[in-house]
PDB file of C-alpha atoms in Angstrom:
ATOM      1  CA  UNK D  28      30.011 -13.640   9.656  1.00 74.00           C
ATOM      2  CA  UNK D  29      28.131 -15.461   6.876  1.00 75.00           C
ATOM      3  CA  UNK D  30      29.615 -18.735   8.121  1.00 83.00           C
ATOM      4  CA  UNK D  31      27.726 -18.396  11.425  1.00 90.00           C
ATOM      5  CA  UNK D  32      24.074 -19.035  12.213  1.00 91.00           C
ATOM      6  CA  UNK D  33      22.291 -15.827  13.299  1.00 91.00           C
ATOM      7  CA  UNK D  34      20.418 -17.705  16.051  1.00 92.00           C
ATOM      8  CA  UNK D  35      22.805 -20.261  17.590  1.00 92.00           C
ATOM      9  CA  UNK D  36      26.141 -18.876  16.247  1.00 90.00           C
ATOM     10  CA  UNK D  37      27.014 -22.356  15.031  1.00 89.00           C
ATOM     11  CA  UNK D  38      29.321 -22.712  12.003  1.00 87.00           C
ATOM     12  CA  UNK D  39      28.023 -24.010   8.691  1.00 81.00           C
ATOM     13  CA  UNK D  40      29.830 -27.105   7.452  1.00 71.00           C
ATOM     14  CA  UNK D  41      30.926 -26.911   3.822  1.00 68.00           C
ATOM     15  CA  UNK D  42      29.110 -24.881   1.176  1.00 62.00           C
ATOM     16  CA  UNK D  43      25.891 -26.913   1.014  1.00 69.00           C
ATOM     17  CA  UNK D  44      23.182 -24.315   0.177  1.00 68.00           C
ATOM     18  CA  UNK D  45      20.553 -26.486   1.856  1.00 72.00           C
ATOM     19  CA  UNK D  46      22.379 -26.211   5.191  1.00 77.00           C
ATOM     20  CA  UNK D  47      21.478 -22.541   5.547  1.00 85.00           C
ATOM     21  CA  UNK D  48      18.499 -20.259   4.933  1.00 88.00           C
ATOM     22  CA  UNK D  49      18.690 -16.528   4.250  1.00 88.00           C
ATOM     23  CA  UNK D  50      17.069 -14.182   6.783  1.00 89.00           C
ATOM     24  CA  UNK D  51      15.312 -12.438   3.923  1.00 86.00           C
ATOM     25  CA  UNK D  52      13.803 -15.496   2.249  1.00 86.00           C
ATOM     26  CA  UNK D  53      10.087 -16.232   2.474  1.00 84.00           C
ATOM     27  CA  UNK D  54       9.098 -19.656   3.794  1.00 82.00           C
ATOM     28  CA  UNK D  55       6.661 -21.590   1.627  1.00 72.00           C
ATOM     29  CA  UNK D  56       5.021 -23.132   4.697  1.00 71.00           C
ATOM     30  CA  UNK D  57       3.564 -19.893   6.014  1.00 69.00           C
ATOM     31  CA  UNK D  58       4.541 -17.090   3.631  1.00 76.00           C
ATOM     32  CA  UNK D  59       6.596 -15.520   6.426  1.00 84.00           C
ATOM     33  CA  UNK D  60       9.999 -13.867   6.014  1.00 87.00           C
ATOM     34  CA  UNK D  61      12.600 -15.431   8.322  1.00 90.00           C
ATOM     35  CA  UNK D  62      13.865 -12.034   9.557  1.00 89.00           C
ATOM     36  CA  UNK D  63      10.353 -10.965  10.555  1.00 87.00           C
ATOM     37  CA  UNK D  64       9.904 -14.212  12.485  1.00 90.00           C
ATOM     38  CA  UNK D  65      13.145 -13.587  14.395  1.00 90.00           C
ATOM     39  CA  UNK D  66      12.084 -10.002  15.170  1.00 88.00           C
ATOM     40  CA  UNK D  67       8.681 -11.194  16.372  1.00 86.00           C
ATOM     41  CA  UNK D  68       9.992 -14.027  18.547  1.00 88.00           C
ATOM     42  CA  UNK D  69      13.212 -12.465  19.805  1.00 85.00           C
ATOM     43  CA  UNK D  70      12.273  -8.794  20.168  1.00 83.00           C
ATOM     44  CA  UNK D  71      15.514  -7.793  18.439  1.00 85.00           C
ATOM     45  CA  UNK D  72      16.331  -5.524  15.514  1.00 85.00           C
ATOM     46  CA  UNK D  73      17.248  -7.231  12.212  1.00 85.00           C
ATOM     47  CA  UNK D  74      18.227  -5.155   9.175  1.00 82.00           C
ATOM     48  CA  UNK D  75      20.347  -5.525   6.035  1.00 79.00           C
ATOM     49  CA  UNK D  76      23.143  -3.191   7.089  1.00 80.00           C
ATOM     50  CA  UNK D  77      23.750  -4.418  10.650  1.00 83.00           C
ATOM     51  CA  UNK D  78      26.823  -6.448   9.499  1.00 86.00           C
ATOM     52  CA  UNK D  79      25.595  -9.525  11.401  1.00 91.00           C
ATOM     53  CA  UNK D  80      25.081 -13.060  10.016  1.00 90.00           C
ATOM     54  CA  UNK D  81      22.372 -13.275   7.358  1.00 88.00           C
ATOM     55  CA  UNK D  82      21.683 -17.021   7.526  1.00 90.00           C
ATOM     56  CA  UNK D  83      20.189 -19.542   9.954  1.00 91.00           C
ATOM     57  CA  UNK D  84      20.911 -23.249  10.158  1.00 90.00           C
ATOM     58  CA  UNK D  85      18.335 -25.961   9.489  1.00 88.00           C
ATOM     59  CA  UNK D  86      17.907 -26.913  13.139  1.00 90.00           C
ATOM     60  CA  UNK D  87      17.315 -23.344  14.263  1.00 92.00           C
ATOM     61  CA  UNK D  88      14.892 -22.763  11.402  1.00 90.00           C
ATOM     62  CA  UNK D  89      12.719 -25.653  12.619  1.00 90.00           C
ATOM     63  CA  UNK D  90      12.769 -24.332  16.182  1.00 92.00           C
ATOM     64  CA  UNK D  91      12.040 -20.813  14.940  1.00 91.00           C
ATOM     65  CA  UNK D  92       8.978 -21.998  13.004  1.00 90.00           C
ATOM     66  CA  UNK D  93       7.712 -23.829  16.105  1.00 90.00           C
ATOM     67  CA  UNK D  94       8.284 -20.772  18.323  1.00 91.00           C
ATOM     68  CA  UNK D  95       6.617 -18.454  15.813  1.00 89.00           C
ATOM     69  CA  UNK D  96       3.601 -20.757  15.518  1.00 88.00           C
ATOM     70  CA  UNK D  97       3.308 -21.006  19.314  1.00 90.00           C
ATOM     71  CA  UNK D  98       3.540 -17.230  19.751  1.00 88.00           C
ATOM     72  CA  UNK D  99       0.874 -16.757  17.082  1.00 86.00           C
ATOM     73  CA  UNK D 100      -1.385 -19.320  18.774  1.00 89.00           C
ATOM     74  CA  UNK D 101      -0.976 -17.592  22.149  1.00 90.00           C
ATOM     75  CA  UNK D 102      -1.983 -14.249  20.659  1.00 86.00           C
ATOM     76  CA  UNK D 103      -4.949 -15.671  18.771  1.00 87.00           C
ATOM     77  CA  UNK D 104      -6.191 -17.554  21.824  1.00 89.00           C
ATOM     78  CA  UNK D 105      -5.776 -14.487  24.006  1.00 87.00           C
ATOM     79  CA  UNK D 106      -7.787 -12.425  21.536  1.00 85.00           C
ATOM     80  CA  UNK D 107     -10.525 -15.052  21.326  1.00 85.00           C
ATOM     81  CA  UNK D 108     -10.751 -15.393  25.115  1.00 87.00           C
ATOM     82  CA  UNK D 109     -10.931 -11.651  25.611  1.00 84.00           C
ATOM     83  CA  UNK D 110     -13.641 -11.433  22.973  1.00 82.00           C
ATOM     84  CA  UNK D 111     -15.648 -14.094  24.826  1.00 81.00           C
ATOM     85  CA  UNK D 112     -15.406 -12.057  28.025  1.00 79.00           C
ATOM     86  CA  UNK D 113     -16.359  -8.845  26.213  1.00 78.00           C
ATOM     87  CA  UNK D 114     -19.429 -10.482  24.671  1.00 75.00           C
ATOM     88  CA  UNK D 115     -20.720 -11.327  28.148  1.00 72.00           C
ATOM     89  CA  UNK D 116     -20.311  -7.758  29.350  1.00 64.00           C
ATOM     90  CA  UNK D 117     -23.278  -5.452  28.835  1.00 56.00           C
ATOM     91  CA  UNK D 118     -21.922  -2.421  30.663  1.00 54.00           C
ATOM     92  CA  UNK D 119     -21.013  -0.014  27.863  1.00 53.00           C
ATOM     93  CA  UNK D 120     -19.290   2.369  30.259  1.00 47.00           C
ATOM     94  CA  UNK D 121     -16.816  -0.300  31.322  1.00 50.00           C
ATOM     95  CA  UNK D 122     -16.159  -1.229  27.683  1.00 49.00           C
ATOM     96  CA  UNK D 123     -15.409   2.395  26.881  1.00 51.00           C
ATOM     97  CA  UNK D 124     -12.866   2.533  29.725  1.00 49.00           C
ATOM     98  CA  UNK D 125     -11.068  -0.508  28.300  1.00 47.00           C
ATOM     99  CA  UNK D 126     -10.879   1.099  24.869  1.00 47.00           C
ATOM    100  CA  UNK D 127      -9.385   4.277  26.308  1.00 45.00           C
ATOM    101  CA  UNK D 128      -6.465   2.310  27.761  1.00 42.00           C
ATOM    102  CA  UNK D 129      -5.280   1.323  24.278  1.00 41.00           C
ATOM    103  CA  UNK D 130      -2.319   3.456  23.153  1.00 38.00           C
ATOM    104  CA  UNK D 131      -3.459   5.841  20.408  1.00 34.00           C
ATOM    105  CA  UNK D 132      -0.198   7.459  19.465  1.00 34.00           C
ATOM    106  CA  UNK D 133      -0.748   8.462  15.842  1.00 37.00           C
ATOM    107  CA  UNK D 134       0.727  10.524  13.031  1.00 48.00           C
ATOM    108  CA  UNK D 135      -0.836  12.566  10.251  1.00 63.00           C
ATOM    109  CA  UNK D 136      -1.365  10.832   6.914  1.00 73.00           C
ATOM    110  CA  UNK D 137       1.918  11.128   4.958  1.00 75.00           C
ATOM    111  CA  UNK D 138       2.108  13.143   1.749  1.00 76.00           C
ATOM    112  CA  UNK D 139       2.625  11.552  -1.668  1.00 80.00           C
ATOM    113  CA  UNK D 140       6.336  12.379  -1.753  1.00 76.00           C
ATOM    114  CA  UNK D 141       6.804  10.472   1.522  1.00 77.00           C
ATOM    115  CA  UNK D 142       5.043   7.283   0.344  1.00 83.00           C
ATOM    116  CA  UNK D 143       6.930   4.499  -1.408  1.00 86.00           C
ATOM    117  CA  UNK D 144       4.024   2.039  -1.689  1.00 89.00           C
ATOM    118  CA  UNK D 145       0.585   1.295  -0.244  1.00 90.00           C
ATOM    119  CA  UNK D 146      -0.781  -2.214   0.395  1.00 91.00           C
ATOM    120  CA  UNK D 147      -4.475  -2.615   1.197  1.00 91.00           C
ATOM    121  CA  UNK D 148      -5.349  -5.376   3.717  1.00 87.00           C
ATOM    122  CA  UNK D 149      -9.011  -5.787   4.709  1.00 84.00           C
ATOM    123  CA  UNK D 150      -9.931  -2.673   6.715  1.00 88.00           C
ATOM    124  CA  UNK D 151      -6.489  -1.045   6.845  1.00 91.00           C
ATOM    125  CA  UNK D 152      -3.563  -0.043   4.659  1.00 91.00           C
ATOM    126  CA  UNK D 153       0.152  -0.737   5.100  1.00 89.00           C
ATOM    127  CA  UNK D 154       1.984   2.397   3.985  1.00 87.00           C
ATOM    128  CA  UNK D 155       5.687   1.979   3.239  1.00 86.00           C
ATOM    129  CA  UNK D 156       7.545   5.268   3.672  1.00 81.00           C
ATOM    130  CA  UNK D 157      10.620   6.585   1.912  1.00 80.00           C
ATOM    131  CA  UNK D 158      13.374   6.832   4.495  1.00 77.00           C
ATOM    132  CA  UNK D 159      13.790   6.344   8.238  1.00 77.00           C
ATOM    133  CA  UNK D 160      12.052   8.234  11.039  1.00 76.00           C
ATOM    134  CA  UNK D 161      13.828   9.990  13.889  1.00 80.00           C
ATOM    135  CA  UNK D 162      12.139   8.866  17.110  1.00 79.00           C
ATOM    136  CA  UNK D 163      13.024  12.189  18.721  1.00 78.00           C
ATOM    137  CA  UNK D 164      11.227  14.568  16.353  1.00 77.00           C
ATOM    138  CA  UNK D 165       9.658  12.323  13.655  1.00 71.00           C
ATOM    139  CA  UNK D 166      11.652  13.865  10.817  1.00 77.00           C
ATOM    140  CA  UNK D 167      12.275  11.561   7.839  1.00 77.00           C
ATOM    141  CA  UNK D 168      15.785  10.770   6.556  1.00 79.00           C
ATOM    142  CA  UNK D 169      17.198   8.769   3.677  1.00 77.00           C
ATOM    143  CA  UNK D 170      19.448   6.474   5.737  1.00 79.00           C
ATOM    144  CA  UNK D 171      20.324   5.441   9.283  1.00 78.00           C
ATOM    145  CA  UNK D 172      23.598   7.368   9.013  1.00 85.00           C
ATOM    146  CA  UNK D 173      21.663  10.570   8.345  1.00 85.00           C
ATOM    147  CA  UNK D 174      19.486   9.866  11.394  1.00 82.00           C
ATOM    148  CA  UNK D 175      22.583   9.372  13.559  1.00 84.00           C
ATOM    149  CA  UNK D 176      24.181  12.587  12.286  1.00 86.00           C
ATOM    150  CA  UNK D 177      20.927  14.485  12.865  1.00 85.00           C
ATOM    151  CA  UNK D 178      20.715  13.035  16.394  1.00 84.00           C
ATOM    152  CA  UNK D 179      24.222  14.217  17.286  1.00 85.00           C
ATOM    153  CA  UNK D 180      23.506  17.712  15.967  1.00 85.00           C
ATOM    154  CA  UNK D 181      19.987  18.153  17.340  1.00 83.00           C
ATOM    155  CA  UNK D 182      19.551  15.759  20.271  1.00 78.00           C
ATOM    156  CA  UNK D 183      23.014  15.511  21.860  1.00 72.00           C
ATOM    157  CA  UNK D 184      24.760  12.259  22.854  1.00 59.00           C
ATOM    158  CA  UNK D 185      23.590   9.199  24.808  1.00 50.00           C
ATOM    159  CA  UNK D 186      25.120   6.569  27.073  1.00 52.00           C
ATOM    160  CA  UNK D 187      24.154   3.841  29.520  1.00 48.00           C
ATOM    161  CA  UNK D 188      23.850   5.540  32.903  1.00 52.00           C
ATOM    162  CA  UNK D 189      24.087   4.307  36.475  1.00 52.00           C
ATOM    163  CA  UNK D 190      21.502   5.882  38.786  1.00 53.00           C
ATOM    164  CA  UNK D 191      20.771   4.833  42.360  1.00 51.00           C
ATOM    165  CA  UNK D 192      22.228   1.333  41.965  1.00 54.00           C
ATOM    166  CA  UNK D 193      20.324   0.644  38.748  1.00 60.00           C
ATOM    167  CA  UNK D 194      21.174   0.832  35.072  1.00 70.00           C
ATOM    168  CA  UNK D 195      19.248   3.291  32.914  1.00 74.00           C
ATOM    169  CA  UNK D 196      19.147   2.445  29.213  1.00 84.00           C
ATOM    170  CA  UNK D 197      18.926   5.530  27.010  1.00 86.00           C
ATOM    171  CA  UNK D 198      17.961   5.673  23.337  1.00 86.00           C
ATOM    172  CA  UNK D 199      20.988   6.904  21.339  1.00 84.00           C
ATOM    173  CA  UNK D 200      18.703   8.915  19.046  1.00 83.00           C
ATOM    174  CA  UNK D 201      16.018  10.622  21.159  1.00 85.00           C
ATOM    175  CA  UNK D 202      17.600   9.985  24.628  1.00 84.00           C
ATOM    176  CA  UNK D 203      14.401   8.643  26.138  1.00 84.00           C
ATOM    177  CA  UNK D 204      15.295   6.408  29.105  1.00 85.00           C
ATOM    178  CA  UNK D 205      14.109   2.811  29.582  1.00 82.00           C
ATOM    179  CA  UNK D 206      14.302   0.560  32.613  1.00 80.00           C
ATOM    180  CA  UNK D 207      15.725  -2.428  30.732  1.00 83.00           C
ATOM    181  CA  UNK D 208      17.473  -3.319  27.482  1.00 83.00           C
ATOM    182  CA  UNK D 209      14.460  -5.166  26.037  1.00 82.00           C
ATOM    183  CA  UNK D 210      12.250  -2.066  26.177  1.00 82.00           C
ATOM    184  CA  UNK D 211      15.009  -0.030  24.557  1.00 84.00           C
ATOM    185  CA  UNK D 212      15.308  -2.594  21.736  1.00 83.00           C
ATOM    186  CA  UNK D 213      11.538  -2.578  21.206  1.00 80.00           C
ATOM    187  CA  UNK D 214      11.591   1.217  20.988  1.00 79.00           C
ATOM    188  CA  UNK D 215      14.377   1.117  18.391  1.00 78.00           C
ATOM    189  CA  UNK D 216      12.628  -1.601  16.375  1.00 76.00           C
ATOM    190  CA  UNK D 217       9.391   0.376  16.198  1.00 73.00           C
ATOM    191  CA  UNK D 218      11.013   3.481  14.754  1.00 72.00           C
ATOM    192  CA  UNK D 219      13.446   1.710  12.428  1.00 70.00           C
ATOM    193  CA  UNK D 220      10.453   0.310  10.584  1.00 70.00           C
ATOM    194  CA  UNK D 221       9.539   2.339   7.499  1.00 76.00           C
ATOM    195  CA  UNK D 222       5.874   1.308   7.662  1.00 81.00           C
ATOM    196  CA  UNK D 223       2.848   3.035   9.173  1.00 82.00           C
ATOM    197  CA  UNK D 224      -0.686   1.633   9.322  1.00 86.00           C
ATOM    198  CA  UNK D 225      -3.903   3.412   8.344  1.00 88.00           C
ATOM    199  CA  UNK D 226      -7.315   2.198   9.544  1.00 89.00           C
ATOM    200  CA  UNK D 227      -9.708   2.932   6.671  1.00 88.00           C
ATOM    201  CA  UNK D 228     -12.770   2.472   8.898  1.00 87.00           C
ATOM    202  CA  UNK D 229     -11.828   4.947  11.635  1.00 86.00           C
ATOM    203  CA  UNK D 230      -9.546   7.245   9.605  1.00 84.00           C
ATOM    204  CA  UNK D 231      -6.712   6.859  12.133  1.00 84.00           C
ATOM    205  CA  UNK D 232      -3.004   6.345  11.411  1.00 83.00           C
ATOM    206  CA  UNK D 233      -0.755   4.246  13.713  1.00 81.00           C
ATOM    207  CA  UNK D 234       3.034   4.478  13.724  1.00 75.00           C
ATOM    208  CA  UNK D 235       3.633   0.834  14.758  1.00 76.00           C
ATOM    209  CA  UNK D 236       1.823  -2.426  13.994  1.00 80.00           C
ATOM    210  CA  UNK D 237       1.164  -3.333  17.646  1.00 78.00           C
ATOM    211  CA  UNK D 238      -1.004  -0.253  18.166  1.00 81.00           C
ATOM    212  CA  UNK D 239      -2.995  -1.064  15.032  1.00 85.00           C
ATOM    213  CA  UNK D 240      -3.528  -4.650  16.214  1.00 85.00           C
ATOM    214  CA  UNK D 241      -4.756  -3.460  19.614  1.00 85.00           C
ATOM    215  CA  UNK D 242      -7.075  -0.970  17.906  1.00 86.00           C
ATOM    216  CA  UNK D 243      -8.550  -3.677  15.658  1.00 86.00           C
ATOM    217  CA  UNK D 244      -9.145  -5.962  18.659  1.00 83.00           C
ATOM    218  CA  UNK D 245     -10.669  -3.461  21.061  1.00 82.00           C
ATOM    219  CA  UNK D 246     -12.272  -0.694  19.012  1.00 79.00           C
ATOM    220  CA  UNK D 247     -16.062  -0.860  18.813  1.00 75.00           C
ATOM    221  CA  UNK D 248     -15.867   0.135  15.151  1.00 75.00           C
ATOM    222  CA  UNK D 249     -14.387  -3.285  14.315  1.00 78.00           C
ATOM    223  CA  UNK D 250     -16.834  -5.459  16.239  1.00 73.00           C
ATOM    224  CA  UNK D 251     -19.877  -7.232  14.882  1.00 64.00           C
ATOM    225  CA  UNK D 252     -22.279  -4.570  13.549  1.00 58.00           C
ATOM    226  CA  UNK D 253     -25.167  -6.284  15.362  1.00 56.00           C
ATOM    227  CA  UNK D 254     -23.498  -5.434  18.670  1.00 52.00           C
ATOM    228  CA  UNK D 255     -23.193  -1.709  17.919  1.00 50.00           C
ATOM    229  CA  UNK D 256     -25.897   0.961  18.206  1.00 49.00           C
ATOM    230  CA  UNK D 257     -27.125   2.206  14.849  1.00 44.00           C
ATOM    231  CA  UNK D 258     -26.328   5.788  15.802  1.00 43.00           C
ATOM    232  CA  UNK D 259     -22.561   5.074  15.577  1.00 49.00           C
ATOM    233  CA  UNK D 260     -22.246   6.363  12.009  1.00 50.00           C
ATOM    234  CA  UNK D 261     -19.112   6.186   9.887  1.00 49.00           C
ATOM    235  CA  UNK D 262     -18.919   9.975   9.622  1.00 48.00           C
ATOM    236  CA  UNK D 263     -18.853  10.327  13.399  1.00 53.00           C
ATOM    237  CA  UNK D 264     -16.043   7.787  13.743  1.00 51.00           C
ATOM    238  CA  UNK D 265     -13.997   9.496  11.053  1.00 48.00           C
ATOM    239  CA  UNK D 266     -14.490  12.890  12.652  1.00 47.00           C
ATOM    240  CA  UNK D 267     -13.320  11.511  15.995  1.00 47.00           C
ATOM    241  CA  UNK D 268     -10.319   9.790  14.408  1.00 45.00           C
ATOM    242  CA  UNK D 269      -9.067  12.969  12.736  1.00 44.00           C
ATOM    243  CA  UNK D 270      -8.889  14.763  16.066  1.00 43.00           C
ATOM    244  CA  UNK D 271      -6.437  12.141  17.329  1.00 44.00           C
ATOM    245  CA  UNK D 272      -3.823  12.893  14.659  1.00 43.00           C
ATOM    246  CA  UNK D 273      -1.236  14.767  16.710  1.00 39.00           C
ATOM    247  CA  UNK D 274       2.132  14.252  15.051  1.00 43.00           C
ATOM    248  CA  UNK D 275       3.232  15.065  11.521  1.00 45.00           C
ATOM    249  CA  UNK D 276       5.681  13.132   9.371  1.00 46.00           C
ATOM    250  CA  UNK D 277       7.922  15.570   7.530  1.00 46.00           C
ATOM    251  CA  UNK D 278      11.259  15.792   5.792  1.00 44.00           C
ATOM    252  CA  UNK D 279      13.992  18.229   6.911  1.00 50.00           C
ATOM    253  CA  UNK D 280      14.367  21.292   4.731  1.00 52.00           C
ATOM    254  CA  UNK D 281      17.080  20.971   2.097  1.00 45.00           C
ATOM    255  CA  UNK D 282      19.856  23.548   1.956  1.00 44.00           C
TER     256      UNK D 282
END
């Protein structure tokens, strides 16, 4: 497998180390890990133990950097354009309705024995957890094999179903059904991550990065202070955020 490019499946010629780049190397041009760029652009799951090729060829690396930069530009431009529209809107009721549409699926702040490391970034923290989460019940396990064994014992078995002339894609862990393979892959990618994200301003924890990013873009707490009423105090925001914590990260009891 290591003789094939992860992106184009082309074979590497000879043993020239410059002809290939590891998925887990960080590019000097943008301080981005190649695997994360592939996950972001391709909406696929990339991990060390998937037994798939761990290198990309030089040509694909160039195209990947271009695609990643374009995707980043699209997101930044979309955020800037939406901010321009929001600044022109004075109806606070309408703004509140937009905020309520943002997914707010959260988890309780993990305990010390669940945390591997904490990285502080501006107004939020990236919390790396010890283990892998089960997307069916949010229990924490030490490896993917333990998650799979737990799924078979507690959540049954899964398969791709045929219903009314359409395929139904079912998560092999929690058995939630998705209308297409891409949505199933996104679901798996979100819960295979061992990171959660804590907003230090609003005291809210998010289980995937996308929900944190949407919160930072649309929450009034992260807009220009001059645009917010003075009565929106930090204590009030924190009190509101704590009420949203609905799921608890926990480890299974040991025998």
